[in-house]
Amino acid sequence: MFQMQRTKKESWRNDRGFTLIEILIAISIFAIGILAVAGMQIAAMSANSRASRSTSLIVNAQDKLEKLMALPSDDPALAAAGNPHQETTSEGYTISWDVIENDPVPNAKRITVTVTGRGGETRVVSIKSS
């Protein structure tokens, strides 16, 4: 009986807690996981920003095309002689449009609206309408 108690006591002494190496390994694994999540967050934020800029370009192009289509056909903004027509928005986008007359049918006009991003942004969105 004395022998059993002693073995139990020695076994308890060996299970006091984690060693320093076990803790360092656990912290290292945790840090690698956190860094992976942080990298994923940065990539997601960058993708959201690009999507927002693309949406803004498309909305500006659609807005300009709708305004041009609402004009009478003899309006100077729809004259093919002034190609390319161009304006800059208050947000810094450059909107240009080309008008091609009698394409694809006589007495019709094809309008191509192109929006270029602000600053040094090189993304361009074009919308065509007949």
mmCIF file of C-alpha atoms in Angstrom:
data_model
loop_
_atom_site.group_PDB
_atom_site.id
_atom_site.type_symbol
_atom_site.label_atom_id
_atom_site.label_comp_id
_atom_site.label_asym_id
_atom_site.label_seq_id
_atom_site.Cartn_x
_atom_site.Cartn_y
_atom_site.Cartn_z
ATOM 1 C CA MET A 1 0.000 0.000 0.000
ATOM 2 C CA PHE A 2 2.854 2.297 0.773
ATOM 3 C CA GLN A 3 4.311 1.520 -2.629
ATOM 4 C CA MET A 4 1.067 2.560 -4.446
ATOM 5 C CA GLN A 5 0.874 5.888 -2.688
ATOM 6 C CA ARG A 6 4.447 6.661 -3.535
ATOM 7 C CA THR A 7 3.916 5.865 -7.239
ATOM 8 C CA LYS A 8 0.824 8.028 -7.308
ATOM 9 C CA LYS A 9 2.721 10.906 -5.710
ATOM 10 C CA GLU A 10 5.630 10.602 -8.144
ATOM 11 C CA SER A 11 3.209 10.498 -11.067
ATOM 12 C CA TRP A 12 1.593 13.715 -9.821
ATOM 13 C CA ARG A 13 4.979 15.451 -9.643
ATOM 14 C CA ASN A 14 5.659 14.675 -13.318
ATOM 15 C CA ASP A 15 2.343 16.245 -14.499
ATOM 16 C CA ARG A 16 2.810 19.725 -13.033
ATOM 17 C CA GLY A 17 2.201 21.685 -16.272
ATOM 18 C CA PHE A 18 3.562 22.582 -19.670
ATOM 19 C CA THR A 19 7.225 22.909 -20.427
ATOM 20 C CA LEU A 20 8.702 26.076 -21.868
ATOM 21 C CA ILE A 21 9.285 24.389 -25.231
ATOM 22 C CA GLU A 22 5.633 23.289 -25.476
ATOM 23 C CA ILE A 23 4.511 26.843 -24.786
ATOM 24 C CA LEU A 24 6.883 28.294 -27.402
ATOM 25 C CA ILE A 25 5.657 25.823 -30.028
ATOM 26 C CA ALA A 26 2.020 26.633 -29.237
ATOM 27 C CA ILE A 27 2.673 30.397 -29.454
ATOM 28 C CA SER A 28 4.509 29.931 -32.762
ATOM 29 C CA ILE A 29 1.615 27.995 -34.293
ATOM 30 C CA PHE A 30 -0.858 30.610 -33.026
ATOM 31 C CA ALA A 31 1.251 33.468 -34.459
ATOM 32 C CA ILE A 32 1.448 31.808 -37.890
ATOM 33 C CA GLY A 33 -2.335 31.422 -37.899
ATOM 34 C CA ILE A 34 -2.900 35.053 -36.917
ATOM 35 C CA LEU A 35 -0.504 36.255 -39.646
ATOM 36 C CA ALA A 36 -2.394 34.210 -42.235
ATOM 37 C CA VAL A 37 -5.702 35.753 -41.156
ATOM 38 C CA ALA A 38 -4.177 39.255 -41.245
ATOM 39 C CA GLY A 39 -2.917 38.685 -44.789
ATOM 40 C CA MET A 40 -6.340 37.485 -45.844
ATOM 41 C CA GLN A 41 -7.939 40.626 -44.367
ATOM 42 C CA ILE A 42 -5.541 42.880 -46.282
ATOM 43 C CA ALA A 43 -6.304 41.059 -49.536
ATOM 44 C CA ALA A 44 -10.057 41.353 -48.910
ATOM 45 C CA MET A 45 -9.813 45.078 -48.184
ATOM 46 C CA SER A 46 -7.818 45.633 -51.367
ATOM 47 C CA ALA A 47 -10.349 43.692 -53.457
ATOM 48 C CA ASN A 48 -13.238 45.666 -51.928
ATOM 49 C CA SER A 49 -11.493 48.932 -52.753
ATOM 50 C CA ARG A 50 -10.947 47.897 -56.394
ATOM 51 C CA ALA A 51 -14.577 46.806 -56.679
ATOM 52 C CA SER A 52 -15.767 50.124 -55.283
ATOM 53 C CA ARG A 53 -13.695 52.081 -57.812
ATOM 54 C CA SER A 54 -14.960 49.909 -60.683
ATOM 55 C CA THR A 55 -18.549 50.414 -59.566
ATOM 56 C CA SER A 56 -18.023 54.168 -59.442
ATOM 57 C CA LEU A 57 -16.605 54.180 -62.977
ATOM 58 C CA ILE A 58 -19.517 52.140 -64.311
ATOM 59 C CA VAL A 59 -22.112 54.313 -62.571
ATOM 60 C CA ASN A 60 -20.546 57.467 -64.055
ATOM 61 C CA ALA A 61 -20.512 55.929 -67.542
ATOM 62 C CA GLN A 62 -24.139 54.798 -67.309
ATOM 63 C CA ASP A 63 -25.219 58.187 -65.967
ATOM 64 C CA LYS A 64 -23.543 60.050 -68.833
ATOM 65 C CA LEU A 65 -24.955 57.654 -71.432
ATOM 66 C CA GLU A 66 -28.487 58.127 -70.083
ATOM 67 C CA LYS A 67 -28.068 61.915 -70.162
ATOM 68 C CA LEU A 68 -26.803 61.793 -73.758
ATOM 69 C CA MET A 69 -29.635 59.515 -74.873
ATOM 70 C CA ALA A 70 -32.179 61.939 -73.394
ATOM 71 C CA LEU A 71 -30.871 64.805 -75.566
ATOM 72 C CA PRO A 72 -32.465 65.617 -78.928
ATOM 73 C CA SER A 73 -30.549 64.116 -81.874
ATOM 74 C CA ASP A 74 -29.460 67.553 -83.165
ATOM 75 C CA ASP A 75 -27.811 68.560 -79.854
ATOM 76 C CA PRO A 76 -24.146 69.653 -80.242
ATOM 77 C CA ALA A 77 -23.089 67.072 -77.632
ATOM 78 C CA LEU A 78 -24.255 64.391 -80.085
ATOM 79 C CA ALA A 79 -22.480 65.783 -83.142
ATOM 80 C CA ALA A 80 -19.922 63.466 -84.684
ATOM 81 C CA ALA A 81 -17.856 66.499 -85.723
ATOM 82 C CA GLY A 82 -16.829 67.175 -82.114
ATOM 83 C CA ASN A 83 -15.366 63.710 -81.449
ATOM 84 C CA PRO A 84 -14.077 62.962 -78.947
ATOM 85 C CA HIS A 85 -16.246 64.951 -76.567
ATOM 86 C CA GLN A 86 -14.802 65.186 -73.070
ATOM 87 C CA GLU A 87 -15.588 66.489 -69.594
ATOM 88 C CA THR A 88 -14.241 66.071 -66.066
ATOM 89 C CA THR A 89 -16.541 65.324 -63.135
ATOM 90 C CA SER A 90 -16.334 66.890 -59.697
ATOM 91 C CA GLU A 91 -14.951 63.568 -58.376
ATOM 92 C CA GLY A 92 -12.010 63.801 -60.791
ATOM 93 C CA TYR A 93 -13.149 61.227 -63.373
ATOM 94 C CA THR A 94 -12.640 62.005 -67.070
ATOM 95 C CA ILE A 95 -15.651 61.158 -69.219
ATOM 96 C CA SER A 96 -15.279 61.108 -72.982
ATOM 97 C CA TRP A 97 -17.723 59.996 -75.631
ATOM 98 C CA ASP A 98 -17.623 59.385 -79.354
ATOM 99 C CA VAL A 99 -20.622 59.642 -81.624
ATOM 100 C CA ILE A 100 -20.797 57.683 -84.866
ATOM 101 C CA GLU A 101 -23.645 58.610 -87.167
ATOM 102 C CA ASN A 102 -25.558 56.224 -89.452
ATOM 103 C CA ASP A 103 -24.148 53.150 -87.699
ATOM 104 C CA PRO A 104 -25.514 50.469 -87.894
ATOM 105 C CA VAL A 105 -28.584 51.915 -89.634
ATOM 106 C CA PRO A 106 -29.271 55.251 -91.359
ATOM 107 C CA ASN A 107 -30.400 58.119 -89.094
ATOM 108 C CA ALA A 108 -29.076 56.331 -86.025
ATOM 109 C CA LYS A 109 -26.186 57.256 -83.763
ATOM 110 C CA ARG A 110 -23.850 54.989 -81.860
ATOM 111 C CA ILE A 111 -22.485 56.482 -78.632
ATOM 112 C CA THR A 112 -19.437 55.088 -76.868
ATOM 113 C CA VAL A 113 -18.859 56.497 -73.375
ATOM 114 C CA THR A 114 -15.459 55.991 -71.763
ATOM 115 C CA VAL A 115 -14.698 56.858 -68.141
ATOM 116 C CA THR A 116 -11.111 57.048 -66.941
ATOM 117 C CA GLY A 117 -10.346 56.941 -63.229
ATOM 118 C CA ARG A 118 -9.145 59.876 -61.204
ATOM 119 C CA GLY A 119 -5.513 60.551 -60.444
ATOM 120 C CA GLY A 120 -3.143 58.070 -62.020
ATOM 121 C CA GLU A 121 -5.712 55.296 -62.111
ATOM 122 C CA THR A 122 -5.617 53.532 -65.458
ATOM 123 C CA ARG A 123 -8.900 51.622 -65.265
ATOM 124 C CA VAL A 124 -11.200 52.480 -68.154
ATOM 125 C CA VAL A 125 -14.872 51.547 -68.568
ATOM 126 C CA SER A 126 -16.597 51.815 -71.961
ATOM 127 C CA ILE A 127 -20.304 51.498 -72.676
ATOM 128 C CA LYS A 128 -21.771 51.468 -76.195
ATOM 129 C CA SER A 129 -25.319 52.274 -77.198
ATOM 130 C CA SER A 130 -27.196 52.577 -80.468
#
